[in-house]
Amino acid sequence: MKKLAVLFCFISVQVFAVGGVNPGSSMTSGPSPNHFSISSSIQNPAMAPLMVPEGERWRINYLPSISSSTELGDVENFADDLDELVDLIDDPSTNNDSAEVTLDRFNDVLVRMGRNGYIKQSINVSIPIAPAYYHSNSQEGTYFLDLNFGAQASLQVIDQVLRLDEQNQSFTTDTSIYVKSGIENKLSFGYGRQIFGSNKRLNKKGKLYAGVKLNLIQLELSKQITRLEDLDGEDVSDVIRDEYDKNLESNTDFGVDVGIVWDAEWYRAGFHIDNLISPEFSYGNVGVNCTSRAENTIERSSCELSQRLIADGRLKASEKHKKHALMRIDGLLKITDRWFVSSALDLAEYDDIVGFENQWFNLAMSYESSGHWVPSARIGYQENLAGTGLSSYTFGFTFFKCVSLDFEWGTESITVDGDSAPRRFGFSIAFAESF
């Protein structure tokens, strides 16, 4: 009864529509000032003038792009153990061990799950055309428009002791599944221009660019608590789907990003600040108005469990997600006209939509092909300097100067079904004009 195995398949469909995953070739090259990546000005608006080829007016994204990244907690066979526990609660006759052995085993497993057990998924999707750039000679700058859909979801375990009900010869526990999710729809409009340097396209002294981006952000946030015991044979995915909209809070706010880029003959350096005005968004409350829920329902049981967890200090009744101002420095070294080394560093920690701490460092090397038949290639490394501290290798290719495939493979691993699996893995598919 693989209830957990299908949960994130459901979440991917439910929130498929930000945070945690760089789109397109940026999955490998990182959020560095790279004019080969069409999403560069989305990460630093000062890159907008460098996104349109000299002598042209427009540059657009042809087809939708999708990026996805998954992260697993440091618990071996996490989903399998939970599935086995749910089966045990549903039907004690499936247990082949003594009650004492079973309690010792699962109480140890539950403690480790509560400490390290989680699954987190991040998804980013762009629509056709976006991002779109228009260079205006009269305004001496470049305007751009982007419409982006992103989502994050995490599943964690809140552990409670497994007990034996001797009267009914069954096992019982208040251990619960805690799911947090956020769906972000973001419409961005920006402008970038050269503010210092020669009128020539490139010289040894370099040129300074500046840009600003205004974001209209709609964020739908939800968090849910479900006792394993309340599943009663139902799949976790079905319960999440039924309860998802009942605890959904939708918020709309504005954000502002600013940035600068210094572009010289053999290097490029950037600095930008995201969320300059730090917009705030609210989660739906949990553990309130429990008596208004129908008795003997999962909704009522989850609400009352939330109240107990809030009283124990293990859960917050109300919660906000604040997009704190994020400063990042980035750079690109032009080894030759086709070989580049790029890097980016977040200057402080910040929380993503589902509350995980982040502070990323990226380092990559890229080769950009001059023709359509030889693919461009890149390889990189990224590490979270905060929170879980995970790192991963990335690599990617661009075929026919328009189709980019990138992959992420974590350096740390766990065992799943007897096989080793990375704790982080992901992919990106993007279609965009290169030059």
Short mmCIF file of C-alpha atoms in Angstrom, two decimals:
data_model
loop_
_atom_site.label_atom_id
_atom_site.label_comp_id
_atom_site.label_asym_id
_atom_site.label_seq_id
_atom_site.Cartn_x
_atom_site.Cartn_y
_atom_site.Cartn_z
CA MET A 1 0.00 0.00 0.00
CA LYS A 2 2.36 2.71 -1.26
CA LYS A 3 0.50 5.79 -0.06
CA LEU A 4 3.60 7.96 0.27
CA ALA A 5 5.05 6.91 -3.05
CA VAL A 6 2.32 8.69 -5.00
CA LEU A 7 2.04 11.77 -2.79
CA PHE A 8 4.48 13.96 -4.63
CA CYS A 9 3.16 12.83 -8.00
CA PHE A 10 -0.11 14.34 -6.81
CA ILE A 11 1.53 17.50 -5.48
CA SER A 12 3.37 17.99 -8.79
CA VAL A 13 0.05 17.93 -10.65
CA GLN A 14 -1.81 19.98 -8.05
CA VAL A 15 0.73 22.84 -7.94
CA PHE A 16 2.23 22.48 -11.40
CA ALA A 17 1.92 25.69 -12.56
CA VAL A 18 10.15 29.99 -7.47
CA GLY A 19 11.93 29.29 -5.27
CA GLY A 20 14.51 26.60 -5.03
CA VAL A 21 15.26 25.89 -8.70
CA ASN A 22 16.95 27.99 -11.39
CA PRO A 23 15.22 27.83 -14.81
CA GLY A 24 16.76 26.75 -18.10
CA SER A 25 20.53 26.65 -18.47
CA SER A 26 20.75 28.60 -15.19
CA MET A 27 20.20 25.29 -13.40
CA THR A 28 23.87 24.63 -14.27
CA SER A 29 25.40 28.06 -14.77
CA GLY A 30 23.61 29.51 -11.74
CA PRO A 31 22.18 33.03 -11.31
CA SER A 32 25.27 34.68 -12.79
CA PRO A 33 25.44 37.47 -15.43
CA ASN A 34 25.42 35.25 -18.52
CA HIS A 35 23.96 36.69 -21.72
CA PHE A 36 23.61 33.18 -23.19
CA SER A 37 20.85 32.40 -20.65
CA ILE A 38 17.60 34.13 -21.53
CA SER A 39 16.57 34.16 -17.86
CA SER A 40 19.61 36.20 -16.75
CA SER A 41 17.76 39.52 -16.55
CA ILE A 42 15.00 37.84 -14.52
CA GLN A 43 17.69 37.18 -11.92
CA ASN A 44 19.45 40.54 -12.41
CA PRO A 45 17.48 43.23 -14.31
CA ALA A 46 20.69 45.06 -15.24
CA MET A 47 21.37 42.24 -17.71
CA ALA A 48 18.43 43.27 -19.92
CA PRO A 49 20.49 45.37 -22.43
CA LEU A 50 22.82 42.40 -22.96
CA MET A 51 19.98 39.99 -23.75
CA VAL A 52 19.17 41.44 -27.20
CA PRO A 53 21.75 40.86 -29.98
CA GLU A 54 23.40 43.98 -31.40
CA GLY A 55 21.40 45.36 -34.32
CA GLU A 56 18.17 43.62 -33.26
CA ARG A 57 15.10 44.78 -31.34
CA TRP A 58 13.50 41.62 -29.92
CA ARG A 59 14.43 38.44 -28.12
CA ILE A 60 11.82 35.97 -26.87
CA ASN A 61 11.40 32.53 -25.38
CA TYR A 62 9.86 30.23 -27.99
CA LEU A 63 8.14 27.49 -26.01
CA PRO A 64 7.31 26.73 -22.36
CA SER A 65 10.18 25.72 -20.11
CA ILE A 66 10.02 23.61 -16.97
CA SER A 67 12.49 23.06 -14.14
CA SER A 68 12.08 20.72 -11.20
CA SER A 69 14.22 19.86 -8.17
CA THR A 70 13.55 17.33 -5.41
CA GLU A 71 15.29 17.06 -2.02
CA LEU A 72 15.07 14.16 0.44
CA GLY A 73 15.79 14.06 4.16
CA ASP A 74 18.61 11.95 5.61
CA VAL A 75 16.42 8.98 6.50
CA GLU A 76 16.88 5.60 4.87
CA ASN A 77 13.76 4.15 3.19
CA PHE A 78 11.71 7.06 4.53
CA ALA A 79 8.58 6.44 2.44
CA ASP A 80 8.74 2.64 2.84
CA ASP A 81 8.88 2.84 6.64
CA LEU A 82 5.93 5.22 6.77
CA ASP A 83 3.92 3.04 4.41
CA GLU A 84 4.67 -0.01 6.56
CA LEU A 85 3.60 1.86 9.71
CA VAL A 86 0.34 2.95 8.08
CA ASP A 87 -0.33 -0.66 7.07
CA LEU A 88 0.41 -1.79 10.64
CA ILE A 89 -2.07 0.70 12.09
CA ASP A 90 -4.71 -0.24 9.51
CA ASP A 91 -4.28 -3.99 10.01
CA PRO A 92 -2.24 -5.25 13.03
CA SER A 93 -2.34 -8.79 11.62
CA THR A 94 0.32 -7.75 9.09
CA ASN A 95 2.83 -7.60 11.96
CA ASN A 96 5.11 -10.66 12.17
CA ASP A 97 7.12 -9.49 15.20
CA SER A 98 6.27 -9.31 18.87
CA ALA A 99 4.59 -6.14 20.14
CA GLU A 100 7.73 -5.20 22.10
CA VAL A 101 10.00 -5.55 19.08
CA THR A 102 7.55 -3.63 16.92
CA LEU A 103 7.27 -0.75 19.41
CA ASP A 104 11.05 -0.51 19.82
CA ARG A 105 11.61 -0.57 16.09
CA PHE A 106 9.02 2.00 15.04
CA ASN A 107 9.55 4.38 17.95
CA ASP A 108 13.21 4.57 16.96
CA VAL A 109 12.19 5.07 13.32
CA LEU A 110 9.67 7.77 14.26
CA VAL A 111 12.22 9.79 16.22
CA ARG A 112 14.60 9.74 13.24
CA MET A 113 11.77 10.65 10.87
CA GLY A 114 10.73 13.57 13.05
CA ARG A 115 14.30 14.83 13.13
CA ASN A 116 15.37 14.27 9.51
CA GLY A 117 12.43 12.95 7.51
CA TYR A 118 11.21 15.25 4.78
CA ILE A 119 10.60 15.52 1.06
CA LYS A 120 10.72 18.89 -0.68
CA GLN A 121 9.92 19.63 -4.31
CA SER A 122 10.35 22.85 -6.28
CA ILE A 123 8.88 23.51 -9.74
CA ASN A 124 9.24 26.44 -12.11
CA VAL A 125 7.32 26.90 -15.37
CA SER A 126 7.40 29.70 -17.94
CA ILE A 127 4.86 30.33 -20.67
CA PRO A 128 5.66 30.75 -24.40
CA ILE A 129 7.16 34.12 -25.39
CA ALA A 130 8.12 35.01 -21.80
CA PRO A 131 10.56 36.34 -21.00
CA ALA A 132 10.32 38.82 -23.86
CA TYR A 133 12.75 41.70 -24.46
CA TYR A 134 12.41 44.86 -26.50
CA HIS A 135 15.35 47.18 -27.08
CA SER A 136 14.42 50.83 -27.63
CA ASN A 137 16.99 53.02 -29.36
CA SER A 138 15.06 56.17 -28.47
CA GLN A 139 14.93 55.21 -24.77
CA GLU A 140 18.51 53.88 -24.89
CA GLY A 141 17.53 50.81 -22.91
CA THR A 142 15.77 47.46 -22.94
CA TYR A 143 12.33 46.62 -21.56
CA PHE A 144 11.33 43.10 -20.60
CA LEU A 145 8.22 41.23 -19.52
CA ASP A 146 7.97 37.87 -17.79
CA LEU A 147 5.13 35.68 -16.53
CA ASN A 148 6.31 32.88 -14.30
CA PHE A 149 4.60 30.09 -12.38
CA GLY A 150 6.39 28.41 -9.52
CA ALA A 151 5.59 26.07 -6.67
CA GLN A 152 7.18 24.47 -3.65
CA ALA A 153 5.85 21.70 -1.43
CA SER A 154 7.33 19.89 1.53
CA LEU A 155 6.25 16.83 3.46
CA GLN A 156 7.57 16.37 6.99
CA VAL A 157 6.80 13.99 9.85
CA ILE A 158 5.75 15.20 13.30
CA ASP A 159 6.58 12.18 15.43
CA GLN A 160 4.62 10.95 18.46
CA VAL A 161 5.06 7.74 20.46
CA LEU A 162 3.66 4.51 19.04
CA ARG A 163 1.63 2.70 21.71
CA LEU A 164 -0.03 -0.69 22.01
CA ASP A 165 -3.76 -0.72 22.74
CA GLU A 166 -3.83 -4.01 24.66
CA GLN A 167 -7.62 -4.09 24.87
CA ASN A 168 -8.04 -4.03 21.08
CA GLN A 169 -4.62 -5.54 20.31
CA SER A 170 -3.89 -2.67 17.93
CA PHE A 171 -1.26 0.02 17.60
CA THR A 172 -1.99 3.73 17.96
CA THR A 173 -0.02 6.95 17.55
CA ASP A 174 -0.60 10.66 16.99
CA THR A 175 2.28 10.75 14.51
CA SER A 176 1.20 12.97 11.65
CA ILE A 177 2.17 14.12 8.19
CA TYR A 178 2.79 17.86 7.88
CA VAL A 179 2.47 19.26 4.36
CA LYS A 180 3.29 22.87 3.46
CA SER A 181 2.88 24.19 -0.05
CA GLY A 182 2.97 27.43 -1.97
CA ILE A 183 1.92 28.32 -5.51
CA GLU A 184 3.41 31.53 -6.88
CA ASN A 185 2.18 33.42 -9.94
CA LYS A 186 4.50 36.32 -10.76
CA LEU A 187 4.13 38.96 -13.46
CA SER A 188 7.29 41.02 -13.90
CA PHE A 189 8.04 44.18 -15.85
CA GLY A 190 11.54 45.62 -15.98
CA TYR A 191 13.93 48.01 -17.62
CA GLY A 192 17.72 48.10 -17.93
CA ARG A 193 20.19 50.47 -19.58
CA GLN A 194 23.83 51.41 -19.78
CA ILE A 195 24.68 54.23 -17.37
CA PHE A 196 28.46 54.53 -17.78
CA GLY A 197 31.14 53.61 -20.33
CA SER A 198 32.05 53.86 -23.98
CA ASN A 199 29.40 53.94 -26.70
CA LYS A 200 31.22 51.06 -28.31
CA ARG A 201 29.71 47.67 -27.60
CA LEU A 202 32.75 46.43 -25.74
CA ASN A 203 36.08 47.90 -24.70
CA LYS A 204 38.80 47.19 -22.18
CA LYS A 205 37.58 49.80 -19.71
CA GLY A 206 34.13 48.29 -19.50
CA LYS A 207 30.58 49.55 -19.15
CA LEU A 208 28.18 49.80 -16.25
CA TYR A 209 24.54 48.72 -16.59
CA ALA A 210 21.67 49.21 -14.14
CA GLY A 211 18.18 47.76 -14.05
CA VAL A 212 14.97 47.59 -12.06
CA LYS A 213 12.14 45.05 -12.05
CA LEU A 214 8.62 45.41 -10.62
CA ASN A 215 6.90 42.15 -9.64
CA LEU A 216 3.20 41.55 -9.10
CA ILE A 217 3.11 38.43 -6.93
CA GLN A 218 0.12 36.23 -6.13
CA LEU A 219 1.00 33.56 -3.59
CA GLU A 220 -1.33 30.77 -2.47
CA LEU A 221 -0.13 29.16 0.76
CA SER A 222 -1.46 26.10 2.54
CA LYS A 223 -0.39 23.86 5.41
CA GLN A 224 -2.06 20.68 6.60
CA ILE A 225 -1.72 18.17 9.43
CA THR A 226 -3.00 14.62 8.98
CA ARG A 227 -2.67 11.80 11.55
CA LEU A 228 -1.49 8.54 10.05
CA GLU A 229 -4.19 6.84 12.09
CA ASP A 230 -6.91 8.92 10.42
CA LEU A 231 -6.06 7.69 6.94
CA ASP A 232 -8.10 4.52 7.53
CA GLY A 233 -7.03 2.93 4.28
CA GLU A 234 -7.15 6.12 2.20
CA ASP A 235 -4.17 7.27 0.18
CA VAL A 236 -2.38 10.31 1.55
CA SER A 237 -2.75 11.94 -1.85
CA ASP A 238 -6.56 11.63 -1.69
CA VAL A 239 -6.69 13.19 1.78
CA ILE A 240 -4.40 16.06 0.76
CA ARG A 241 -6.50 16.74 -2.32
CA ASP A 242 -9.75 16.75 -0.33
CA GLU A 243 -8.41 19.07 2.39
CA TYR A 244 -6.12 21.30 0.31
CA ASP A 245 -8.55 24.08 -0.61
CA LYS A 246 -10.08 24.21 2.89
CA ASN A 247 -6.90 25.71 4.34
CA LEU A 248 -5.72 27.79 1.39
CA GLU A 249 -4.85 31.46 1.82
CA SER A 250 -4.34 33.62 -1.29
CA ASN A 251 -2.35 36.87 -1.05
CA THR A 252 -1.24 39.48 -3.60
CA ASP A 253 1.59 41.97 -3.11
CA PHE A 254 4.31 43.83 -4.98
CA GLY A 255 8.06 43.30 -5.01
CA VAL A 256 10.94 45.31 -6.45
CA ASP A 257 14.32 44.00 -7.63
CA VAL A 258 17.32 46.20 -8.55
CA GLY A 259 20.74 45.37 -9.93
CA ILE A 260 23.95 46.55 -11.55
CA VAL A 261 26.39 44.80 -13.89
CA TRP A 262 29.92 45.85 -14.86
CA ASP A 263 30.84 44.43 -18.27
CA ALA A 264 34.49 44.45 -19.33
CA GLU A 265 36.42 42.72 -22.09
CA TRP A 266 37.35 39.58 -20.17
CA TYR A 267 34.99 39.55 -17.22
CA ARG A 268 31.56 40.56 -16.01
CA ALA A 269 30.51 41.27 -12.41
CA GLY A 270 27.06 41.85 -10.95
CA PHE A 271 25.28 42.77 -7.75
CA HIS A 272 21.55 42.77 -7.19
CA ILE A 273 18.93 42.94 -4.47
CA ASP A 274 15.69 40.96 -4.73
CA ASN A 275 12.54 41.89 -2.78
CA LEU A 276 13.72 45.37 -1.88
CA ILE A 277 10.45 46.11 -0.06
CA SER A 278 10.07 42.59 1.46
CA PRO A 279 6.42 41.64 0.74
CA GLU A 280 4.60 39.37 3.23
CA PHE A 281 2.13 36.55 2.63
CA SER A 282 -0.02 34.60 5.10
CA TYR A 283 -0.59 30.88 5.46
CA GLY A 284 -4.02 29.55 6.26
CA ASN A 285 -4.50 29.10 10.02
CA VAL A 286 -4.60 25.65 11.62
CA GLY A 287 -6.10 24.52 14.92
CA VAL A 288 -8.85 27.16 15.03
CA ASN A 289 -12.66 26.80 15.17
CA CYS A 290 -12.43 23.03 15.55
CA THR A 291 -15.98 22.74 16.89
CA SER A 292 -17.30 24.08 13.58
CA ARG A 293 -16.01 20.93 11.86
CA ALA A 294 -18.21 17.88 11.66
CA GLU A 295 -17.46 15.26 14.31
CA ASN A 296 -15.74 11.99 13.39
CA THR A 297 -14.14 13.47 10.27
CA ILE A 298 -10.48 13.78 9.26
CA GLU A 299 -10.92 17.56 9.18
CA ARG A 300 -12.08 17.67 12.82
CA SER A 301 -9.41 15.23 14.00
CA SER A 302 -6.65 17.19 12.21
CA CYS A 303 -7.85 20.45 13.72
CA GLU A 304 -7.85 19.04 17.27
CA LEU A 305 -4.41 17.48 16.72
CA SER A 306 -3.15 20.88 15.52
CA GLN A 307 -4.40 22.45 18.75
CA ARG A 308 -2.41 19.94 20.82
CA LEU A 309 0.73 20.47 18.73
CA ILE A 310 0.35 24.25 19.06
CA ALA A 311 0.04 23.90 22.85
CA ASP A 312 3.23 21.78 22.86
CA GLY A 313 5.07 24.42 20.82
CA ARG A 314 5.59 22.10 17.84
CA LEU A 315 3.32 24.01 15.47
CA LYS A 316 2.24 27.60 14.83
CA ALA A 317 -1.45 28.42 14.50
CA SER A 318 -0.77 31.37 12.19
CA GLU A 319 2.28 31.88 10.04
CA LYS A 320 3.60 34.31 7.44
CA HIS A 321 6.09 33.93 4.64
CA LYS A 322 8.16 37.09 4.24
CA LYS A 323 10.31 37.54 1.16
CA HIS A 324 13.28 39.15 2.87
CA ALA A 325 15.59 41.33 0.82
CA LEU A 326 18.21 39.08 -0.75
CA MET A 327 21.60 40.40 -1.86
CA ARG A 328 23.71 38.40 -4.29
CA ILE A 329 27.08 38.95 -5.93
CA ASP A 330 27.92 37.19 -9.16
CA GLY A 331 30.58 37.15 -11.81
CA LEU A 332 31.68 35.66 -15.10
CA LEU A 333 35.24 35.22 -16.40
CA LYS A 334 35.66 35.10 -20.19
CA ILE A 335 38.55 32.68 -20.68
CA THR A 336 38.06 32.84 -24.47
CA ASP A 337 35.22 33.95 -26.72
CA ARG A 338 33.59 30.54 -26.12
CA TRP A 339 34.80 29.36 -22.69
CA PHE A 340 33.40 30.94 -19.50
CA VAL A 341 33.63 30.43 -15.75
CA SER A 342 30.72 31.82 -13.71
CA SER A 343 29.89 32.03 -10.02
CA ALA A 344 27.24 33.46 -7.69
CA LEU A 345 26.90 33.80 -3.92
CA ASP A 346 23.94 34.74 -1.72
CA LEU A 347 25.20 37.14 0.95
CA ALA A 348 22.74 36.08 3.66
CA GLU A 349 20.38 33.29 4.67
CA TYR A 350 16.71 33.39 3.67
CA ASP A 351 13.66 31.14 4.01
CA ASP A 352 11.98 29.66 0.97
CA ILE A 353 8.19 29.36 0.64
CA VAL A 354 7.96 26.22 2.80
CA GLY A 355 10.31 27.50 5.52
CA PHE A 356 13.64 25.85 4.65
CA GLU A 357 16.79 27.98 5.11
CA ASN A 358 18.81 28.77 1.99
CA GLN A 359 22.08 30.48 1.09
CA TRP A 360 23.44 29.24 -2.21
CA PHE A 361 26.88 29.23 -3.76
CA ASN A 362 27.21 28.36 -7.47
CA LEU A 363 30.29 27.69 -9.61
CA ALA A 364 30.21 26.61 -13.25
CA MET A 365 32.19 26.35 -16.48
CA SER A 366 30.50 26.70 -19.87
CA TYR A 367 31.40 26.21 -23.52
CA GLU A 368 29.22 28.07 -26.01
CA SER A 369 29.31 26.61 -29.50
CA SER A 370 29.56 28.94 -32.50
CA GLY A 371 27.43 26.70 -34.73
CA HIS A 372 24.07 24.95 -34.65
CA TRP A 373 25.34 21.38 -35.05
CA VAL A 374 27.85 21.26 -32.19
CA PRO A 375 26.03 21.49 -28.83
CA SER A 376 27.04 23.92 -26.12
CA ALA A 377 28.00 22.25 -22.84
CA ARG A 378 28.33 23.23 -19.18
CA ILE A 379 29.12 21.70 -15.82
CA GLY A 380 28.70 23.14 -12.36
CA TYR A 381 28.59 22.74 -8.61
CA GLN A 382 26.18 24.28 -6.10
CA GLU A 383 25.99 24.17 -2.32
CA ASN A 384 23.50 25.38 0.25
CA LEU A 385 25.62 27.14 2.90
CA ALA A 386 22.66 27.20 5.32
CA GLY A 387 19.85 24.89 6.37
CA THR A 388 20.36 21.31 5.21
CA GLY A 389 23.82 22.12 3.80
CA LEU A 390 23.33 19.89 0.75
CA SER A 391 25.36 20.21 -2.44
CA SER A 392 25.01 18.88 -5.97
CA TYR A 393 26.70 18.66 -9.33
CA THR A 394 24.95 20.07 -12.38
CA PHE A 395 25.51 19.61 -16.10
CA GLY A 396 23.71 20.52 -19.28
CA PHE A 397 23.73 20.87 -23.06
CA THR A 398 22.15 23.25 -25.56
CA PHE A 399 21.27 21.67 -28.90
CA PHE A 400 20.79 23.59 -32.16
CA LYS A 401 21.31 26.81 -30.14
CA CYS A 402 17.72 26.69 -28.84
CA VAL A 403 16.99 23.50 -26.82
CA SER A 404 18.60 23.34 -23.37
CA LEU A 405 18.64 20.21 -21.19
CA ASP A 406 20.12 20.46 -17.70
CA PHE A 407 20.35 18.04 -14.80
CA GLU A 408 21.16 18.14 -11.08
CA TRP A 409 22.62 15.23 -9.08
CA GLY A 410 23.29 15.50 -5.35
CA THR A 411 26.65 14.66 -3.78
CA GLU A 412 24.97 13.11 -0.70
CA SER A 413 22.91 9.93 -0.98
CA ILE A 414 20.50 7.70 0.92
CA THR A 415 19.26 4.14 0.42
CA VAL A 416 15.82 3.63 -1.10
CA ASP A 417 14.53 0.08 -1.73
CA GLY A 418 18.08 -1.21 -1.32
CA ASP A 419 19.49 1.16 -3.95
CA SER A 420 21.49 4.32 -3.45
CA ALA A 421 19.73 7.54 -4.46
CA PRO A 422 20.89 11.19 -4.35
CA ARG A 423 19.32 13.44 -1.74
CA ARG A 424 18.93 16.15 -4.38
CA PHE A 425 18.08 15.63 -8.05
CA GLY A 426 16.40 17.67 -10.74
CA PHE A 427 16.07 18.56 -14.39
CA SER A 428 15.30 21.50 -16.66
CA ILE A 429 14.04 21.71 -20.23
CA ALA A 430 14.03 25.10 -21.95
CA PHE A 431 13.55 26.42 -25.48
CA ALA A 432 15.14 29.79 -26.20
CA GLU A 433 17.09 31.55 -28.92
CA SER A 434 20.86 31.72 -28.31
CA PHE A 435 23.37 34.12 -29.83
#
